[in-house]
XYZ file of N, CA, C and O in Angstrom:
608
model
N 0.806 -1.266 -0.155
C 0.010 0.059 0.136
C 0.721 1.195 0.062
O 1.788 1.388 0.946
N 0.607 2.028 -1.038
C 1.500 3.323 -1.063
C 0.650 4.536 -0.212
O -0.331 4.842 -0.478
N 1.406 5.014 0.860
C 0.669 5.817 1.758
C 1.055 7.372 1.227
O 0.248 8.058 1.780
N 1.845 7.636 0.380
C 2.039 8.951 -0.333
C 0.779 9.128 -1.144
O 0.530 10.501 -1.412
N 0.221 8.189 -1.873
C -0.723 8.183 -2.686
C -2.362 8.534 -2.081
O -2.658 7.629 -1.228
N -2.940 9.540 -2.287
C -4.340 9.949 -1.791
C -5.192 8.741 -2.241
O -5.074 8.532 -3.431
N -5.962 8.371 -1.204
C -7.033 7.504 -1.378
C -8.416 8.145 -1.511
O -8.489 9.118 -0.857
N -9.463 7.215 -1.848
C -10.630 7.778 -1.776
C -11.201 7.976 -0.395
O -11.807 8.959 -0.161
N -10.884 7.152 0.577
C -11.445 7.307 1.922
C -10.577 8.041 2.842
O -10.969 8.111 4.032
N -9.541 8.643 2.263
C -8.727 9.394 3.199
C -9.322 10.883 3.644
O -10.241 11.532 2.702
N -9.316 11.262 4.975
C -9.934 12.375 5.582
C -9.375 13.595 4.721
O -8.050 13.788 4.541
N -10.156 14.368 4.479
C -9.549 15.801 3.685
C -8.521 16.671 4.300
O -7.351 17.167 3.916
N -8.443 16.593 5.751
C -7.649 17.402 6.453
C -6.442 16.704 6.583
O -5.377 17.494 6.824
N -6.112 15.463 6.418
C -4.708 14.937 6.323
C -3.866 15.559 5.398
O -2.663 15.946 5.831
N -4.069 15.785 4.094
C -3.244 16.442 3.164
C -2.641 17.632 3.633
O -1.664 18.116 3.537
N -3.774 18.476 4.330
C -3.407 19.653 4.488
C -2.538 19.708 5.594
O -1.433 20.578 5.464
N -2.632 18.854 6.650
C -1.706 18.653 7.760
C -0.311 18.483 7.231
O 0.690 18.928 7.906
N -0.118 17.593 6.298
C 1.231 17.280 5.828
C 1.741 18.203 5.137
O 2.989 18.488 5.218
N 0.981 18.899 4.377
C 1.438 19.998 3.531
C 1.856 21.206 4.470
O 3.095 21.606 4.147
N 1.288 21.420 5.462
C 1.446 22.489 6.507
C 2.807 21.908 7.415
O 3.741 22.925 7.372
N 2.953 21.015 7.683
C 4.143 20.302 8.227
C 5.459 20.592 7.315
O 6.323 21.092 7.829
N 5.303 20.124 5.919
C 6.373 20.447 5.080
C 6.779 21.907 4.807
O 8.081 22.180 4.800
N 5.734 22.872 4.803
C 5.911 23.965 4.735
C 6.662 24.741 5.934
O 7.741 25.736 5.830
N 6.131 24.401 7.001
C 6.849 24.846 8.445
C 8.393 24.529 8.401
O 9.207 25.336 8.678
N 8.673 23.225 8.312
C 10.171 22.622 8.201
C 10.947 23.509 7.186
O 12.179 23.738 7.208
N 10.443 23.631 5.797
C 10.955 24.454 4.765
C 11.479 25.845 5.126
O 12.373 26.392 4.850
N 10.219 26.372 5.897
C 10.623 28.063 6.332
C 11.439 27.827 7.540
O 12.441 29.027 7.439
N 11.682 26.951 8.164
C 12.611 26.907 9.436
C 13.972 26.745 8.894
O 14.815 27.205 9.526
N 14.074 25.979 7.780
C 15.544 25.734 7.221
C 15.890 27.013 6.719
O 17.155 27.434 6.690
N 14.835 27.481 5.910
C 15.374 28.900 5.167
C 15.749 29.894 6.143
O 16.758 30.607 5.876
N 14.855 29.992 7.513
C 15.409 31.056 8.462
C 16.704 30.882 8.829
O 17.197 31.709 9.078
N 16.966 29.418 9.376
C 18.277 29.130 9.588
C 19.340 29.634 8.790
O 20.388 30.139 9.284
N 19.298 29.283 7.395
C 20.221 29.652 6.580
C 20.331 31.160 6.524
O 21.742 31.762 6.282
N 19.203 31.955 6.506
C 19.241 33.404 6.638
C 19.735 33.929 7.751
O 20.786 34.849 7.641
N 19.837 33.259 8.943
C 20.388 33.714 10.102
C 21.895 33.403 10.094
O 22.715 34.426 10.460
N 22.141 32.233 9.412
C 23.796 32.196 9.460
C 24.338 33.013 8.442
O 25.448 33.522 8.789
N 23.754 33.359 7.498
C 24.251 34.347 6.508
C 24.230 35.684 7.142
O 25.131 36.555 6.803
N 23.162 36.054 7.698
C 23.274 37.644 8.431
C 24.360 37.704 9.293
O 24.849 38.800 9.454
N 24.813 36.639 9.831
C 26.215 36.867 10.640
C 27.342 36.916 9.978
O 28.297 37.481 10.527
N 27.433 36.518 8.792
C 28.400 36.775 7.846
C 28.508 37.927 7.176
O 29.480 38.310 6.238
N 27.390 38.896 7.146
C 27.268 39.960 6.558
C 28.258 40.927 7.088
O 28.377 41.109 8.076
N 29.273 41.385 6.115
C 30.455 42.301 6.651
C 29.844 43.729 7.166
O 28.844 44.341 6.557
N 30.213 44.311 8.234
C 29.944 45.510 8.962
C 30.694 46.564 8.123
O 31.782 46.479 7.319
N 30.134 47.799 8.197
C 30.802 48.988 7.517
C 32.160 49.152 8.552
O 32.039 49.395 9.623
N 33.286 49.481 7.710
C 34.520 49.752 8.223
C 34.317 51.575 8.451
O 34.901 51.995 7.463
N 34.248 51.953 9.609
C 34.293 53.481 9.738
C 35.619 53.946 9.846
O 35.819 55.249 9.909
N 36.671 53.132 10.078
C 38.031 53.387 10.246
C 38.559 53.972 8.788
O 39.701 54.411 8.752
N 37.979 53.630 7.664
C 38.426 53.950 6.469
C 38.240 55.604 6.223
O 37.484 56.118 6.798
N 39.096 55.978 5.233
C 38.864 57.412 4.968
C 37.719 57.871 4.477
O 37.128 58.989 4.486
N 37.298 57.054 3.402
C 36.053 57.155 2.692
C 35.020 56.246 2.819
O 35.321 55.095 2.877
N 33.842 56.654 3.443
C 32.824 55.538 3.570
C 32.082 55.579 2.538
O 31.458 56.592 1.988
N 31.808 54.405 1.912
C 30.763 54.206 0.869
C 29.378 54.266 1.088
O 28.831 53.597 2.009
N 28.758 55.444 0.688
C 27.347 55.718 0.886
C 26.619 55.211 -0.176
O 26.788 55.816 -1.392
N 25.902 54.270 -0.110
C 25.164 53.669 -1.284
C 23.686 54.267 -1.311
O 23.279 54.816 -0.151
N 23.235 54.157 -2.544
C 21.783 54.957 -2.421
C 20.578 54.061 -1.843
O 19.521 54.729 -1.561
N 21.177 53.028 -1.435
C 19.985 52.076 -0.779
C 20.020 52.476 0.708
O 20.984 52.885 1.368
N 18.832 52.853 1.215
C 18.435 53.296 2.525
C 18.836 52.379 3.537
O 19.110 52.713 4.818
N 18.796 50.914 3.258
C 19.152 49.868 4.283
C 20.276 49.113 4.013
O 20.465 48.587 2.814
N 21.107 49.165 5.016
C 22.559 48.200 4.716
C 21.945 46.666 4.432
O 20.815 46.305 4.994
N 22.784 45.851 4.301
C 22.322 44.416 3.974
C 22.024 43.814 5.239
O 21.050 42.957 5.238
N 22.655 44.059 6.279
C 22.208 43.453 7.513
C 20.733 43.565 7.913
O 19.904 42.849 8.320
N 20.277 45.089 7.672
C 18.805 45.475 8.170
C 18.015 44.633 7.047
O 16.904 44.176 7.543
N 18.424 44.300 5.880
C 17.814 43.827 4.769
C 17.416 42.197 5.268
O 16.505 41.709 5.256
N 18.459 41.638 5.765
C 18.459 40.285 6.135
C 17.530 40.064 7.274
O 16.736 39.155 7.524
N 17.453 41.127 8.206
C 16.857 41.093 9.358
C 15.328 41.214 8.984
O 14.542 40.421 9.627
N 14.958 41.992 8.059
C 13.844 42.141 7.611
C 13.265 40.696 7.011
O 12.012 40.390 7.182
N 14.307 39.940 6.209
C 13.684 38.908 5.774
C 13.309 38.022 6.906
O 12.341 36.933 6.650
N 14.319 37.671 7.857
C 14.219 36.935 8.821
C 12.601 37.054 9.359
O 11.935 36.187 9.893
N 12.366 38.363 9.637
C 11.151 38.681 10.444
C 9.809 38.345 9.492
O 8.896 37.757 10.137
N 10.149 38.295 8.157
C 8.859 37.971 7.464
C 8.773 36.456 7.311
O 7.492 36.075 7.464
N 9.852 35.843 7.383
C 9.811 34.459 7.560
C 9.265 33.962 8.864
O 8.622 33.093 8.813
N 9.596 34.584 9.854
C 9.012 34.355 11.192
C 7.630 34.559 11.099
O 6.839 33.792 11.795
N 7.081 35.517 10.442
C 5.577 35.718 10.367
C 4.981 34.693 9.544
O 3.884 34.221 10.038
N 5.478 34.081 8.595
C 5.120 33.118 7.950
C 4.855 31.673 8.736
O 4.156 30.863 8.697
N 6.107 31.428 9.512
C 6.037 30.401 10.308
C 5.034 30.457 11.347
O 4.316 29.210 11.659
N 4.964 31.466 11.766
C 3.778 31.763 12.793
C 2.514 31.383 12.419
O 1.496 30.708 12.938
N 2.101 31.844 11.172
C 0.927 31.736 10.410
C 0.576 30.071 10.191
O -0.371 29.606 10.369
N 1.745 29.558 9.560
C 1.548 28.063 9.226
C 1.247 27.458 10.611
O 0.693 26.303 10.559
N 2.261 27.724 11.739
C 1.755 26.856 12.933
C 0.455 27.005 13.614
O -0.004 26.205 13.911
N -0.200 28.366 13.205
C -1.318 28.537 13.674
C -2.518 27.792 12.865
O -3.339 27.166 13.486
N -2.202 27.699 11.566
C -3.004 26.947 10.704
C -2.845 25.478 10.894
O -3.963 24.618 11.128
N -1.795 24.852 11.315
C -1.453 23.741 11.651
C -2.121 23.084 13.110
O -3.034 22.248 13.060
N -2.063 24.113 14.022
C -3.099 23.887 15.112
C -4.361 23.829 14.886
O -5.014 22.989 15.535
N -5.060 24.749 14.257
C -6.219 24.853 14.103
C -6.781 23.821 13.295
O -7.841 23.061 13.843
N -6.162 23.279 12.199
C -6.474 22.133 11.584
C -6.445 20.887 12.188
O -7.272 19.872 12.173
N -5.456 20.756 13.060
C -5.006 19.533 13.929
C -6.260 19.357 14.922
O -6.844 18.349 15.140
N -6.570 20.683 15.470
C -7.785 20.683 16.293
C -9.031 19.869 15.695
O -9.888 19.176 16.394
N -9.355 20.483 14.557
C -10.543 20.153 13.742
C -10.408 18.541 13.606
O -11.380 17.934 13.452
N -9.140 18.211 13.372
C -9.044 16.792 12.816
C -9.070 15.893 14.307
O -9.773 14.737 14.211
N -8.718 16.290 15.451
C -8.915 15.573 16.588
C -10.191 15.567 17.038
O -10.918 14.398 17.356
N -11.241 16.733 16.786
C -12.693 16.794 17.049
C -13.217 15.826 16.276
O -14.086 14.978 16.589
N -12.899 15.802 14.896
C -13.421 14.829 13.911
C -13.183 13.281 14.287
O -14.127 12.395 14.103
N -11.879 12.918 14.746
C -11.588 11.694 15.122
C -12.449 11.316 16.155
O -12.918 10.110 16.404
N -12.541 12.158 17.290
C -13.210 11.753 18.414
C -14.664 11.423 18.101
O -15.390 10.891 18.954
N -15.462 12.062 17.357
C -16.618 11.673 17.033
C -17.004 10.640 15.923
O -18.300 10.290 15.851
N -15.941 9.872 15.352
C -16.231 8.843 14.568
C -16.897 7.568 15.356
O -16.483 7.421 16.536
N -17.437 6.808 14.620
C -18.078 5.745 15.560
C -16.979 4.325 15.043
O -17.070 3.661 14.276
N -16.130 4.430 16.115
C -14.956 3.404 16.255
C -14.685 3.060 17.417
O -14.765 3.853 18.309
N -13.753 1.866 17.719
C -13.384 1.487 18.868
C -12.293 2.439 19.074
O -11.669 3.221 18.179
N -11.604 2.074 20.680
C -10.372 3.080 20.829
C -9.256 2.789 19.878
O -8.197 3.629 19.745
N -8.992 1.417 19.432
C -7.839 1.167 18.672
C -7.964 1.850 17.402
O -7.016 2.550 16.934
N -9.243 1.947 16.708
C -9.463 2.700 15.542
C -8.975 4.180 15.627
O -8.475 4.648 15.033
N -9.509 4.678 16.798
C -9.172 6.048 17.045
C -7.908 6.464 17.401
O -7.397 7.303 16.807
N -6.960 5.360 17.777
C -5.750 5.479 18.137
C -4.741 5.522 16.861
O -3.873 6.246 16.715
N -5.513 4.502 16.010
C -4.818 4.619 14.667
C -4.936 5.815 13.827
O -4.063 6.389 13.333
N -6.184 6.419 13.988
C -6.616 7.687 13.313
C -5.642 8.820 13.920
O -4.913 9.574 13.108
N -5.296 8.880 15.187
C -4.711 9.667 15.822
C -3.202 9.763 15.537
O -2.595 10.856 15.069
N -2.652 8.521 15.563
C -1.333 8.350 15.067
C -0.989 8.737 13.747
O 0.019 9.319 13.442
N -2.009 8.300 12.906
C -1.728 8.522 11.425
C -1.997 10.088 10.958
O -1.330 10.621 10.328
N -3.054 10.608 11.578
C -3.146 12.135 10.945
C -2.724 13.014 11.832
O -2.779 14.260 11.452
N -2.386 12.799 13.238
C -2.012 13.998 13.931
C -0.636 13.972 14.101
O 0.195 14.705 13.732
N -0.059 12.659 14.616
C 1.254 12.514 14.625
C 1.963 12.295 13.250
O 3.189 12.364 13.406
N 1.249 12.065 12.122
C 1.801 11.824 11.118
C 2.673 10.687 10.825
O 3.661 10.695 10.287
N 2.252 9.557 11.595
C 3.351 8.291 11.675
C 2.801 7.448 10.472
O 1.616 7.550 10.056
N 3.727 6.699 9.843
C 3.242 5.993 8.745
C 2.573 4.447 9.521
O 2.665 4.044 10.370
N 1.800 3.912 8.519
C 0.830 2.723 9.134
C 1.864 1.592 9.746
O 1.364 1.088 10.729
N 3.019 1.298 8.983
C 3.729 0.205 9.335
C 4.266 0.495 10.685
O 4.494 -0.310 11.603
N 4.468 1.929 11.088
C 5.199 2.059 12.683
C 3.913 2.075 13.388
O 4.118 1.565 14.721
N 2.724 2.447 13.024
C 1.514 2.495 14.064
C 1.314 0.988 14.217
O 0.973 0.418 15.412
N 1.405 -0.144 13.448
C 1.271 -1.559 13.729
C 2.279 -1.868 14.607
O 1.951 -3.009 15.607
N 3.431 -1.595 14.401
C 4.624 -2.043 15.279
C 4.218 -1.574 16.691
O 4.564 -2.089 17.598
N 3.751 -0.263 16.709
C 3.743 0.501 18.064
C 2.461 -0.338 18.878
O 2.474 -0.439 20.083
N 1.551 -0.599 18.126
C 0.265 -1.480 18.911
C 0.266 -2.747 18.725
O -0.420 -3.409 19.257
N 1.470 -3.259 18.266
C 1.676 -4.746 18.308
C 0.487 -5.468 17.298
O -0.149 -6.527 18.039
N 0.355 -4.867 16.151
C -0.682 -5.527 15.412
C -0.047 -5.661 14.028
O 0.861 -5.132 13.776
N -0.766 -6.629 13.164
C -0.076 -6.749 11.708
C -0.576 -5.479 11.034
O -1.339 -4.766 11.111
N 0.207 -5.525 9.896
C 0.078 -4.270 9.131
C -1.365 -4.336 8.468
O -1.823 -3.412 8.226
N -1.569 -5.484 8.074
C -2.869 -5.659 7.111
C -3.812 -5.332 7.994
O -5.036 -4.660 7.292
N -4.054 -5.789 9.195
C -5.194 -5.538 10.268
C -4.999 -3.969 10.557
O -6.127 -3.172 10.512
N -3.944 -3.064 10.635
C -4.063 -1.786 10.883
C -4.735 -1.091 9.563
O -5.668 -0.216 9.698
N -4.292 -1.623 8.367
C -4.980 -1.109 7.202
C -6.244 -1.158 7.195
O -7.070 -0.272 6.837
N -6.827 -2.238 7.466
C -8.202 -2.506 7.365
C -8.903 -1.542 8.372
O -10.077 -1.020 8.199
N -8.504 -1.692 9.678
C -9.062 -0.615 10.634
C -8.974 0.701 10.237
O -9.932 1.473 10.343
N -7.730 1.061 9.541
C -7.662 2.529 9.102
C -8.718 2.839 7.960
O -9.356 3.937 7.974
N -8.847 1.835 7.001
C -9.800 2.188 6.091
C -11.297 2.462 6.551
O -11.961 3.134 6.061
N -11.403 1.499 7.613
C -12.872 1.448 8.344
C -13.151 2.824 8.876
O -14.296 3.477 8.834
N -12.134 3.251 9.425
C -12.076 4.591 10.215
C -12.327 5.618 9.272
O -13.031 6.586 9.501
N -11.629 5.799 8.230
C -11.779 6.881 7.315
C -12.917 6.849 6.667
O -13.447 7.952 6.557
N -13.512 5.698 6.214
C -14.851 5.726 5.763
C -15.823 6.203 6.788
O -16.987 7.121 6.406
N -15.752 5.656 7.943
C -16.618 6.313 9.107
C -16.399 7.909 9.290
O -17.396 8.635 9.368
N -15.253 8.452 9.297
C -14.912 9.931 9.383
C -15.347 10.630 8.185
O -16.243 11.549 8.299
N -15.296 10.028 7.033
C -15.976 10.868 5.789
C -17.564 11.050 5.741
O -18.134 11.863 5.495
N -18.025 9.813 6.336
C -19.487 9.675 6.463
C -20.020 10.575 7.550
O -21.039 11.360 7.174
N -19.331 10.735 8.640
C -19.592 11.931 9.584
C -19.433 13.060 9.084
O -20.379 14.199 9.344
N -18.410 13.584 8.169
C -18.337 14.789 7.698
C -19.272 15.162 6.927
O -20.004 16.202 6.700
N -19.784 13.996 5.905
C -21.070 14.270 5.009
C -22.326 14.594 5.721
O -23.047 15.553 5.375
N -22.667 13.837 6.739
C -23.742 14.356 7.459
C -23.575 15.530 8.118
O -24.603 16.331 8.232
N -22.472 15.989 8.761
C -22.202 17.360 9.194
C -22.620 18.420 8.119
O -23.112 19.411 8.578
N -22.124 18.359 6.948
C -22.383 19.248 5.711
C -23.829 19.218 5.541
O -24.212 20.508 5.171
N -24.355 18.366 5.719
C -25.911 18.234 5.146
C -26.593 18.950 6.245
O -27.464 19.621 5.926
N -26.276 18.773 7.703
C -26.934 19.469 8.601
C -26.712 21.021 8.627
O -27.523 21.641 9.041
N -25.679 21.483 8.285
C -25.419 22.918 7.969
C -26.334 23.454 6.798
O -26.904 23.899 6.616
């Protein structure tokens, strides 16, 4: 079973959580690279006889800090979205008609973003049994979401 390929019974929020986690990780690595680079930006040597006055109002260090602040704002927004979507997913998982093992599988798969084979090892169940329970819970989750949309 290919876990990266979306299936028909997959909850809609899962893909969003995976995307947000990837975005957060990419932004954090970009921020770290900019922070390291900003430490390497040379300072102005005021000991020289002639100080180069560029037409740009901001020196490179200030531009780097502004870029880092912009990335920090993007990371904060992505973290906020991840928390909100995760809370919606937890609420949805808690309302599905499944036993505790099924809910634990859904929580581990969609909130902790664990692969199914790792969940099977953690729960000491066979991979095929975990897949069957996962598919049944996904169908129950999608049915619950459809009835919620009809009621609204």
